Coordinates of C-alpha atoms in Angstrom, one line a residue:
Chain P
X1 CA 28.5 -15.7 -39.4
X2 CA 30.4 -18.4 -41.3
X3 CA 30.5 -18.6 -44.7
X4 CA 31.0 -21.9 -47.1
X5 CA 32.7 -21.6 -50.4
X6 CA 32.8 -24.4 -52.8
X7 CA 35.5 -24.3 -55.5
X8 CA 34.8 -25.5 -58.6
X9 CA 35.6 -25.4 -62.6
X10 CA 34.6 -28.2 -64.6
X11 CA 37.4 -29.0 -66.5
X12 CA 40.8 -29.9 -64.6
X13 CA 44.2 -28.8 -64.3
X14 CA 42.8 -25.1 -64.1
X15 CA 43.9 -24.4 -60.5
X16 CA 41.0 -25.3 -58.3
X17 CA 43.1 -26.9 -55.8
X18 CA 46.0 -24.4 -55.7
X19 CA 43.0 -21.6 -55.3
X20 CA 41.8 -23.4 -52.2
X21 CA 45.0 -23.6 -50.4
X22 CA 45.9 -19.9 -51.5
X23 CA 42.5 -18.3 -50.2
X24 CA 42.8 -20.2 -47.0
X25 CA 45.8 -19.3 -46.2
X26 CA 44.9 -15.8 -47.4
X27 CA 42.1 -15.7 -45.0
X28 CA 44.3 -17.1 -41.9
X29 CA 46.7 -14.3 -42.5
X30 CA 44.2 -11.8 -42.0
X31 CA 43.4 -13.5 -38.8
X32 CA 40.1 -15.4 -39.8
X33 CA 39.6 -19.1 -38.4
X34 CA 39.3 -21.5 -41.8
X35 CA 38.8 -24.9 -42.7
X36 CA 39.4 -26.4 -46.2
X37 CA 37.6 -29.6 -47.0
X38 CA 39.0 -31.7 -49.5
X39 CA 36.2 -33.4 -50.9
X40 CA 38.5 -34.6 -53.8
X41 CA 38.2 -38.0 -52.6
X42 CA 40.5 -40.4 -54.1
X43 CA 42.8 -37.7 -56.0
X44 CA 44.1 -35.8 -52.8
X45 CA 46.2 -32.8 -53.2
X46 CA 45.1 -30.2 -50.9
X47 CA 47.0 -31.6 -48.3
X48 CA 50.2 -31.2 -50.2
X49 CA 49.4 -27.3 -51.7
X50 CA 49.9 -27.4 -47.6
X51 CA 52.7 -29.3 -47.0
X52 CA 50.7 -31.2 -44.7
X53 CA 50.5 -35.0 -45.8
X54 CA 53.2 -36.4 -43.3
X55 CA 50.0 -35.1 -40.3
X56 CA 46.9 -36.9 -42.0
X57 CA 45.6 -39.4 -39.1
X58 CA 41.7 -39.9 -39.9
X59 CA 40.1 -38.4 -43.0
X60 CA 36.8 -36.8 -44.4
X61 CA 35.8 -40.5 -44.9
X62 CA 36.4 -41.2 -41.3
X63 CA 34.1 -38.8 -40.3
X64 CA 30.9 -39.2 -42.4
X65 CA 30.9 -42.5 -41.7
X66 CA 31.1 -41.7 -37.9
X67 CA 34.5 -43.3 -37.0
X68 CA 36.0 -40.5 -35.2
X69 CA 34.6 -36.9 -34.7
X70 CA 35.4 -34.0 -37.3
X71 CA 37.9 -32.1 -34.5
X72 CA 39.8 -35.6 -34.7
X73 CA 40.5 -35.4 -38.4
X74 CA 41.7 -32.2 -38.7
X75 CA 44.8 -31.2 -39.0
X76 CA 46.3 -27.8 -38.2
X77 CA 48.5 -26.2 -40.1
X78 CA 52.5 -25.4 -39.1
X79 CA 52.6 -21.7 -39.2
X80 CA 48.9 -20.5 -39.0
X81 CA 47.0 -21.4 -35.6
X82 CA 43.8 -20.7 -37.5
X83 CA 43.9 -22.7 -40.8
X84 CA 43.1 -26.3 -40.6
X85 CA 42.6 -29.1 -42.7
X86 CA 40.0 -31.9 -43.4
X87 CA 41.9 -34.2 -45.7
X88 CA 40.2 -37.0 -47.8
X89 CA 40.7 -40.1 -48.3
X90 CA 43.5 -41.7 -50.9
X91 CA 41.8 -45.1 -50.7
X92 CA 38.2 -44.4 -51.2
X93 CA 36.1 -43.0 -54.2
X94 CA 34.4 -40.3 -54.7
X95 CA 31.1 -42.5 -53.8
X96 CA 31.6 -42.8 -50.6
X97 CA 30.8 -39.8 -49.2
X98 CA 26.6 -38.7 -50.4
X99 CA 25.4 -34.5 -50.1
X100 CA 23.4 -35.2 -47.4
X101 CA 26.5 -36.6 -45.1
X102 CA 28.8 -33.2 -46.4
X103 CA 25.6 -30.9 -45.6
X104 CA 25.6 -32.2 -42.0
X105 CA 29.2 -32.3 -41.5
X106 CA 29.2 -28.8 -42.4
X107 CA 26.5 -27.6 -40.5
X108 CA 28.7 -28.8 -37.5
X109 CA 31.6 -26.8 -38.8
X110 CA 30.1 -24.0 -39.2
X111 CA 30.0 -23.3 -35.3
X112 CA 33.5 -23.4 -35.0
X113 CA 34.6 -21.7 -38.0
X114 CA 34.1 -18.5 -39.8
X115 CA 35.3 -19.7 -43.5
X116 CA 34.7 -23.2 -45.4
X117 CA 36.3 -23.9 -48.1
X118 CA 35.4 -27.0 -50.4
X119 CA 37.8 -28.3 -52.5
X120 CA 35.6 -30.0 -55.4
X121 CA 36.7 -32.3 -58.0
X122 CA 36.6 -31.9 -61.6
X123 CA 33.6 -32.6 -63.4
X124 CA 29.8 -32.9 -63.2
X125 CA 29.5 -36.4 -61.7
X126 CA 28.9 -37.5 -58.0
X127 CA 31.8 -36.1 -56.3
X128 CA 30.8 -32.8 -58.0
X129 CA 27.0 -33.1 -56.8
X130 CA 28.4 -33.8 -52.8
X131 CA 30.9 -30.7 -53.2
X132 CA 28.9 -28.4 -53.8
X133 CA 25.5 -29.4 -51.5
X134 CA 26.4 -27.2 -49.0
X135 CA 27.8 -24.3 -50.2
X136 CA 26.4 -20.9 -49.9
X137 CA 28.9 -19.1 -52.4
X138 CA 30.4 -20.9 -55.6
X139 CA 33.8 -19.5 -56.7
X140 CA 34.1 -21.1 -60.0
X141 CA 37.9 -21.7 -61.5
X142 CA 38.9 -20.9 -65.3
X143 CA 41.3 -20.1 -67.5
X144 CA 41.6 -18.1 -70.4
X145 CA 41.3 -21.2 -72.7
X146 CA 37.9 -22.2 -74.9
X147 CA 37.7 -25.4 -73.3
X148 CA 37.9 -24.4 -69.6
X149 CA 35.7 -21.6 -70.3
X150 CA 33.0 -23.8 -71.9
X151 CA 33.2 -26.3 -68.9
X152 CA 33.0 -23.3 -66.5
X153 CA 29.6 -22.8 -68.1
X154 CA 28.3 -25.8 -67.8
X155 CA 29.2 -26.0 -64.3
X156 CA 27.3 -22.2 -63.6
X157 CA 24.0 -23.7 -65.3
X158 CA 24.7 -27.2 -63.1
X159 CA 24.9 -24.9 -60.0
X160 CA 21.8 -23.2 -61.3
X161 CA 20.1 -25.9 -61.6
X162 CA 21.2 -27.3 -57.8
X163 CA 20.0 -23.7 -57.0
X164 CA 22.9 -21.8 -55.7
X165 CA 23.1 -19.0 -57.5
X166 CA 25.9 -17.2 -55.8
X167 CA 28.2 -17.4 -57.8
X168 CA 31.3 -16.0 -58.9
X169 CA 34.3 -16.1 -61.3
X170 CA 38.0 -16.1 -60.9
X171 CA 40.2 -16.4 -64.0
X172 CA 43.3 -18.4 -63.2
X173 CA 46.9 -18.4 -65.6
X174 CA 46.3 -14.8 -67.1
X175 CA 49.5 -14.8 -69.3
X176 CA 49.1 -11.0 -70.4
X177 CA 52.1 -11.2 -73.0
X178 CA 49.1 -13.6 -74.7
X179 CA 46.5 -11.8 -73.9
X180 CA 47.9 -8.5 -75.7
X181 CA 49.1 -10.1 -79.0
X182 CA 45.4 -11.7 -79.1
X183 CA 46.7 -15.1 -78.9
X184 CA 44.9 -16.0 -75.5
X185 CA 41.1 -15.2 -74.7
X186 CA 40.6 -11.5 -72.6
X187 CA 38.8 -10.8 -70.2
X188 CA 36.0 -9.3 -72.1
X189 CA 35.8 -12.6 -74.3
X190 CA 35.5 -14.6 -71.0
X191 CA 32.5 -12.1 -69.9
X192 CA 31.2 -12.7 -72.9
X193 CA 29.9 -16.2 -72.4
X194 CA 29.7 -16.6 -68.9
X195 CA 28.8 -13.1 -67.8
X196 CA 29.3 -13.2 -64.1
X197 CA 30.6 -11.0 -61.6
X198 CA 34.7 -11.6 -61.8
X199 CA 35.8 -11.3 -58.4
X200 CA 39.9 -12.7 -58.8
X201 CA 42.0 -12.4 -62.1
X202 CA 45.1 -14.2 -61.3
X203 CA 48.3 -14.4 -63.0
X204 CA 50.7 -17.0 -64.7
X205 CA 53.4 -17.3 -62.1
X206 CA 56.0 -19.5 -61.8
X207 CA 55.8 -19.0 -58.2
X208 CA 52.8 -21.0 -57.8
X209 CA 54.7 -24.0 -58.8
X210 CA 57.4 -23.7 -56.7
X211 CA 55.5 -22.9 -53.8
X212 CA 53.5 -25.8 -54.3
X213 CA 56.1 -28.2 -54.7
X214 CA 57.5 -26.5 -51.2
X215 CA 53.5 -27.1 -49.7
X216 CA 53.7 -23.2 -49.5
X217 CA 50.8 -21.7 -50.7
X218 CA 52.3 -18.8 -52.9
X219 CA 49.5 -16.3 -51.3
X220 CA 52.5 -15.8 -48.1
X221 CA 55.3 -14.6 -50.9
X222 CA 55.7 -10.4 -51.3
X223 CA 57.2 -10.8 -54.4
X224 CA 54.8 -13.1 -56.3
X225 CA 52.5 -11.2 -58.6
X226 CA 50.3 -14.6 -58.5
X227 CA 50.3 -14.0 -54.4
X228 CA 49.5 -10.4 -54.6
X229 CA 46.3 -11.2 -56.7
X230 CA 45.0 -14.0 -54.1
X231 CA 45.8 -11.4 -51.4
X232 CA 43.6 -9.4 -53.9
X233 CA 40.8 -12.1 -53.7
X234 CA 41.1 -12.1 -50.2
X235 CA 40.3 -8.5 -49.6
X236 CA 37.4 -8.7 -52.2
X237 CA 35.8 -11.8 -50.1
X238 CA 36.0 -10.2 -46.8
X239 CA 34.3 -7.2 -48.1
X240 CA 36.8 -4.6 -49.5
X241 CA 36.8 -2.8 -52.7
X242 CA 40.3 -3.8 -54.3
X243 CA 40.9 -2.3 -57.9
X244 CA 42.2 -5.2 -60.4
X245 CA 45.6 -5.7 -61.1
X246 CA 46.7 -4.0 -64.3
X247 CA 49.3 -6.9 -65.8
X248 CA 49.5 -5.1 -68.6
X249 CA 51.0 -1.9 -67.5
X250 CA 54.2 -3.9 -66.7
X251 CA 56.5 -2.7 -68.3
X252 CA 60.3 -4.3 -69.8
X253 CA 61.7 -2.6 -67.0
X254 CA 59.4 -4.2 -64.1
X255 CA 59.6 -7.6 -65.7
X256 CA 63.6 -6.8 -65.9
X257 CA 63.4 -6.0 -61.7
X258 CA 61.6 -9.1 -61.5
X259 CA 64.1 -11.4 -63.5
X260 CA 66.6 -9.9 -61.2
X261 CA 64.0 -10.5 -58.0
X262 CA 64.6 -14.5 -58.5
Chain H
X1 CA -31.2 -55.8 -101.2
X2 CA -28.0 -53.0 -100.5
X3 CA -30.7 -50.6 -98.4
X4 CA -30.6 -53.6 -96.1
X5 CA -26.4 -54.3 -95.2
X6 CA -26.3 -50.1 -93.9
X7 CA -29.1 -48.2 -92.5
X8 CA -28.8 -44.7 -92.1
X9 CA -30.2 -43.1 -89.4
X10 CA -30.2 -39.2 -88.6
X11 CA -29.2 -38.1 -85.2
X12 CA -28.8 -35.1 -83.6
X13 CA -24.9 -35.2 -83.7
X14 CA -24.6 -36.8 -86.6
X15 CA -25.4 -39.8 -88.8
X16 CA -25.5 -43.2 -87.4
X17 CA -25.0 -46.4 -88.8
X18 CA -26.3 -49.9 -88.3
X19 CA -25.0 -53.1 -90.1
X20 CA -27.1 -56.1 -91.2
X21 CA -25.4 -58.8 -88.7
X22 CA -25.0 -61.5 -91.2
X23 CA -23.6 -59.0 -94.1
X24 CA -19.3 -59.6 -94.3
X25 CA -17.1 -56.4 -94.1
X26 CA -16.8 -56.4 -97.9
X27 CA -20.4 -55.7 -98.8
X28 CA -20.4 -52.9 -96.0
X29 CA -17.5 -51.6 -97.3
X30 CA -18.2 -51.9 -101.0
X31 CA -22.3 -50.7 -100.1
X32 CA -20.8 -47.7 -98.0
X33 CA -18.4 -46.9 -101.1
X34 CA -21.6 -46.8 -103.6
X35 CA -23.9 -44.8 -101.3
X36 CA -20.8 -41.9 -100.7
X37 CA -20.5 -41.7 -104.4
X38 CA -24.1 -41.4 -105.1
X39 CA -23.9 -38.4 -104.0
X40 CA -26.6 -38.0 -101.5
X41 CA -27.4 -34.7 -99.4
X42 CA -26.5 -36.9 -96.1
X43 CA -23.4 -37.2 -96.8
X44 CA -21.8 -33.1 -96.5
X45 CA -18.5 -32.8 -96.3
X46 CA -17.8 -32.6 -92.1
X47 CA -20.2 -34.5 -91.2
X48 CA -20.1 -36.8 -88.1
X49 CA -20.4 -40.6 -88.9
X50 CA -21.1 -42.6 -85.8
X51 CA -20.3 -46.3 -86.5
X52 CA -21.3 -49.2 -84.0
X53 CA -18.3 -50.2 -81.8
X54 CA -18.4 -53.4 -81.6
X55 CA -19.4 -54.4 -85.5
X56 CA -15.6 -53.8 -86.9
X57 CA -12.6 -54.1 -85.3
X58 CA -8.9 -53.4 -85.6
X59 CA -7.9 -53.3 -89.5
X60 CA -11.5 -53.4 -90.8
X61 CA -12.5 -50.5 -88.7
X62 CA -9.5 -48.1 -89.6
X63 CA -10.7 -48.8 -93.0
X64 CA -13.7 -47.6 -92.9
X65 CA -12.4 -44.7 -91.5
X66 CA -9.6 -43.9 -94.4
X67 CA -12.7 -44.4 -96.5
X68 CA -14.8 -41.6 -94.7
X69 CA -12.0 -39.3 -94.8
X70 CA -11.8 -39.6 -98.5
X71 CA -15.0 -37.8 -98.5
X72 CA -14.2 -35.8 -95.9
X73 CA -16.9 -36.7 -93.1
X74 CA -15.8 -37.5 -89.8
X75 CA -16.0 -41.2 -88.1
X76 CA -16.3 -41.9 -84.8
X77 CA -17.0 -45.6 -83.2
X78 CA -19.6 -45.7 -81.0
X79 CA -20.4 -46.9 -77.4
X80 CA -22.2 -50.0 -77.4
X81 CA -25.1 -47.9 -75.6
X82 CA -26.4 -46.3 -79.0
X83 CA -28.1 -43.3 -77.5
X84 CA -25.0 -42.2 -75.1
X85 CA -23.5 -38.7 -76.0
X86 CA -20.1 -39.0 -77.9
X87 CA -16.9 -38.3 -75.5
X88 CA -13.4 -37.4 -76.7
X89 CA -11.7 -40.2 -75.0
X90 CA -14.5 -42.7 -76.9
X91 CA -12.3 -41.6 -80.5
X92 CA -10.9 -44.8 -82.5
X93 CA -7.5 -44.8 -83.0
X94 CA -5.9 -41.6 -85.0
X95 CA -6.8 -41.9 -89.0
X96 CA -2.8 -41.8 -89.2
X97 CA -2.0 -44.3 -87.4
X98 CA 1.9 -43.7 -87.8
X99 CA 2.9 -41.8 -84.7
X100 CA 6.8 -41.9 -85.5
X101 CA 6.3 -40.0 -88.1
X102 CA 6.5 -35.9 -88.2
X103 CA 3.0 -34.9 -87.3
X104 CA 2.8 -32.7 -90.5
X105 CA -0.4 -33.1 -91.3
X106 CA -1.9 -32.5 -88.2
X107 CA -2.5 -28.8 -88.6
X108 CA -4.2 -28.5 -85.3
X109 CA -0.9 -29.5 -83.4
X110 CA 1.1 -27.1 -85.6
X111 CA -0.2 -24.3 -84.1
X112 CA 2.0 -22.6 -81.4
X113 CA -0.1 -22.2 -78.7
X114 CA 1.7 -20.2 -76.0
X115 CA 5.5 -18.9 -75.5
X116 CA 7.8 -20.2 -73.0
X117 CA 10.0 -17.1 -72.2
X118 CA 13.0 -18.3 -70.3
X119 CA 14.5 -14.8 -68.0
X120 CA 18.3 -16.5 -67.8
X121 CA 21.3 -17.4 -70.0
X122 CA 21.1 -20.8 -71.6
X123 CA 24.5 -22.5 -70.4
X124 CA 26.2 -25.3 -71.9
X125 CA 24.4 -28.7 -71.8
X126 CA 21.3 -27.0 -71.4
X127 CA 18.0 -27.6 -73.4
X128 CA 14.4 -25.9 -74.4
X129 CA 12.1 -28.2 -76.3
X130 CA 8.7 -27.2 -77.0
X131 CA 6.1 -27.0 -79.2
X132 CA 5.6 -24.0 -79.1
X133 CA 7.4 -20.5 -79.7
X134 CA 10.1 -19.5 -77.4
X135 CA 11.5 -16.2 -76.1
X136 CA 14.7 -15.9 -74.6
X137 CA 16.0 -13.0 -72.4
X138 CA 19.8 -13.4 -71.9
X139 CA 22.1 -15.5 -74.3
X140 CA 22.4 -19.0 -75.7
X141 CA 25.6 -20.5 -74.8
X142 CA 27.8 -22.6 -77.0
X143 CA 26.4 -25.8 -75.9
X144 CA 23.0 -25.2 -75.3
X145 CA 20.1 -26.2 -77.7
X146 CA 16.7 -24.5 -78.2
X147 CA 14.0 -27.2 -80.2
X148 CA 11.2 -25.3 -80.8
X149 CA 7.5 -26.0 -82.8
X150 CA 6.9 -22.4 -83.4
X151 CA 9.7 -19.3 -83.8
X152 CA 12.7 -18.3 -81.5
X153 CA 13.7 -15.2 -79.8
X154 CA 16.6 -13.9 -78.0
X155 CA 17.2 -10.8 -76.9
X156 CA 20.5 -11.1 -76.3
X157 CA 23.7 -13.5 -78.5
X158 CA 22.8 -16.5 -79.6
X159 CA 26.1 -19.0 -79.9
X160 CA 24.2 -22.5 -79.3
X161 CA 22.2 -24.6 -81.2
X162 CA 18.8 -23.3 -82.4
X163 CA 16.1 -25.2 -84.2
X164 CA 12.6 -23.0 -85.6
X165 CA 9.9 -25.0 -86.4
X166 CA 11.1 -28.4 -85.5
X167 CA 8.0 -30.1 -86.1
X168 CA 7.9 -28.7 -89.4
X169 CA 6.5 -25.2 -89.2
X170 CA 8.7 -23.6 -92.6
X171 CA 7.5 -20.5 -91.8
X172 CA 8.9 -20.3 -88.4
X173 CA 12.1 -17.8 -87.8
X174 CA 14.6 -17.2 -85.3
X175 CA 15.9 -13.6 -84.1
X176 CA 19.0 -12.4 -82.1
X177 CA 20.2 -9.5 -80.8
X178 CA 24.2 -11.4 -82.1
X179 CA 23.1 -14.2 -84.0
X180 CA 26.0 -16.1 -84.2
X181 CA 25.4 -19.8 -83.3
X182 CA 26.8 -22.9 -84.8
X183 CA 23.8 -24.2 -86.2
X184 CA 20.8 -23.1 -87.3
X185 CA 17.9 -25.2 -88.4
X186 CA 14.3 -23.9 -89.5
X187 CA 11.9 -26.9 -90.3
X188 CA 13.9 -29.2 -92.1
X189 CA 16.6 -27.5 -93.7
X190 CA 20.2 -26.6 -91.2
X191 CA 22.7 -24.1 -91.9
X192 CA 26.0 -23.7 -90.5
X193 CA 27.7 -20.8 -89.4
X194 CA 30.6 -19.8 -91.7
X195 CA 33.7 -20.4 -90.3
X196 CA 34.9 -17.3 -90.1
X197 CA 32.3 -15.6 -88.1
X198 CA 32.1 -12.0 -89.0
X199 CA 30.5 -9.6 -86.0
X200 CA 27.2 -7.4 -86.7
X201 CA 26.1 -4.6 -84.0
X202 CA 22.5 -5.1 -85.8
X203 CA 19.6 -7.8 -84.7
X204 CA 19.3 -10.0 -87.4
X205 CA 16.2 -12.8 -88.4
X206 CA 16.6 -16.1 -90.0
X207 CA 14.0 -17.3 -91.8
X208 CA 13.4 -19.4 -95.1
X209 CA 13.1 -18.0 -98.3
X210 CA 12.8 -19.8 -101.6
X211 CA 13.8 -23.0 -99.8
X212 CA 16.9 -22.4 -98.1
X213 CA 17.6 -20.3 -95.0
X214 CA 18.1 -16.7 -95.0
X215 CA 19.9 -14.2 -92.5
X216 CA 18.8 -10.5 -93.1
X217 CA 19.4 -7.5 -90.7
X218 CA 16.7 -6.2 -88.9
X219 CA 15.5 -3.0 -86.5
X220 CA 14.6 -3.8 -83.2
X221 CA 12.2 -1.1 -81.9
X222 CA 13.0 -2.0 -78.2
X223 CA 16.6 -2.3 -76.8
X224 CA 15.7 -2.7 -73.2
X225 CA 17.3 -6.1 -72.9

């Protein structure tokens, strides 16, 4: 049975689209056949958490609007035979594509896959409203930061009120040195407000950078303490009990190994 | 000569008036004015008054009114068909006839007259108004805004905006398991949360006291929620 996940956040810059790419790569590792839909139309990036913009031919616009058939537009990825792509459109706006077009589009996708994963864009508006039509399970993107945290729960009571209330929490840019000396919101400040069931608390690497600007989803990397945790996430979506990372246990000489590491 | 501009007729709902045709609205009025103060067992205080409809219009008619309501008896304009039954929808217009303004002296409408209990957390952007009391089982999230006519309760943290009493009610009160929001406002007075918020483990109940709006501790019996 296939599963849709839409990924969301309200505010921006918190990681939606680096989550997307790192999950679905996650879930092609372990052998699971995945689309990601970018349905950030107009503000691509999926495609280049990926590394895949050079292999775009037809995008999500293409297909709503019944140019070319969905198995047209997508593009596979380079290492994993199981992870594809359905890239939006650069040109367009977030208008063009309505719910009811995604909703049918993903009925049809759900045959062929057994993971979806929506990319949505930032914010309440239209775009927002199409993303998430579809989804069965909302993974909603924040950071330990008052704003982001506040937009996150105004996004939950949105997805309330569009009915889906699946929906879970992952907590993107933990910098635990903050966290301890109290200058960055916990975990139990986060629960706090938007009391939902965490199922990801990833941290502040600056692996996920660089293996963005490579288009290689940091999720593939051993030594990333960012990639263990969507690994982490991984697990906990197919079904498996995996304890949460302790960031805090780490001590001088861990950090020193990993100074060393890179 | 006055018996003649107003007749007074006793019906079974009320009293009923009928006009001389050729007498002008100022001997009505001013003939109306000398029979209330005369002080005549017809006139007790509630009765219903049942003027002709189509006699007085507009201005002249909500006169009348203002002056039955200065001795307390009810007015009603009638149906051209004298004898018909008097039906709700039949009332001429409100004897306030200022709608914009805070309906404080309708007491009826004051009244809470049911609870809305809302079983989720209030998120951001999200709003309760109603005229009547509300409970809430989960929190009120920064962001969110309660307006209610009667009192508020949450059995859980309250962080939004909360407002007792909107439509005037000074003896409504708000309760929290963590009241801690960034406003609070009970009829017309608001109070703002200091800025240093200090934690309590105890419900507490904000209500007004000698005009300004108080926040005391107080024990829950149930802590089920």
């Amino acid at each position: 049975m296939s599963e849709i996940y839409v990924i969301t956040s309200g505010k921006g810059g918190v990681g939606k689209t680096t989550t997307t790419a790192n999950l679905g790569m996650g879930l092609a590792m372990r052998g699971k056949k995945v689309v990601l839909v970018d349905t950030d139309t107009g503000l691509r990036n999926l495609d280049l958490m990926l590394g895949l913009e050079n292999r775009i031919m037809y995008d999500l616009i293409d297909v709503t609007e019944g140019r070319v058939a969905f198995k047209k537009a997508l593009v596979r990825h380079k290492k994993y035979e199981n992870l594809f792509l359905l890239p939006t459109s650069q040109v367009k706006d977030k208008m063009s594509v309505n719910p009811e077009q995604l909703v049918k589009l993903c009925d049809e996708l759900r045959r062929e896959f057994d993971y979806i994963l929506i990319d949505c864009p930032a914010g309440i508006e239209q775009g927002f409203k199409t993303a998430i039509a579809a989804a069965d399970t909302a993974l909603v993107v924040t950071m330990p930061e008052i704003a982001a945290v506040r937009d996150a729960d105004k996004i939950i009571g949105e997805l309330g009120r569009a009915d889906k209330d699946n929906i879970k929490l992952i907590v993107n840019r933990i910098r635990p040195s903050m966290v301890e000396s109290g200058e960055m919101l916990d975990m139990d400040d986060i629960n706090d407000i938007l009391s939902l069931d965490c199922i990801g608390q990833v941290p502040d690497d600056i692996k996920v950078v660089t293996a963005a600007n490579k288009g290689e989803p940091c999720v593939a990397s051993d030594d990333s303490q960012a990639g263990q945790a969507y690994r982490n996430i991984v697990s906990r979506m197919l079904g498996e009990d995996v304890p949460f990372m302790d960031f805090h246990k780490e001590g001088w000489w861990t950090r020193l190994k990993h100074m060393f590491r890179r | 000569m006055s018996e003649d501009i107003v007749k007074i007729k006793g019906t079974s709902l009320g009293l009923q008036l009928s006009f001389a045709p050729e007498a002008s609205f100022e001997d009505v009025r001013e003939n109306l004015r000398q029979k209330l103060e005369s002080g005549t067992t017809f006139f007790l205080r509630g009765t219903l008054v049942l003027i002709p409809r189509d006699v007085f219009m507009g201005s002249e008619r909500d006169e009348l009114q203002h002056l039955f309501h200065e001795y307390g008896l009810i007015c009603r304009t009638q149906k051209p068909e004298a004898e018909k039954v008097q039906k709700p929808e039949t009332k001429a217009p409100a004897p306030t006839p200022q709608p914009a303004s805070p309906p404080v002296n309708e007491p009826e409408d004051l009244k809470p007259q049911e609870m809305v209990v809302v079983n989720k957390t209030l998120r951001g952007g999200q709003e309760i108004r109603t005229k009547s009391s509300v409970l809430v089982c989960g929190n009120v999230n920064p962001g969110a805004q309660i307006i209610a006519g009667g009192s508020i309760d949450i059995r859980g943290t309250c962080r939004g905006m909360v407002h007792a009493g909107a439509y005037g009610d000074s003896t409504a009160f708000i309760i929290a398991d963590h009241l801690m929001p960034t406003q609070i406002r009970i009829s017309n007075l608001i109070a703002r949360s200091p800025d240093e918020m200090e934690k309590t483990d105890r419900a507490e109940r904000a209500s007004i006291k000698d005009g300004q709006i108080v926040i005391e501790p107080i024990e829950r019996q149930d802590k089920t929620i």
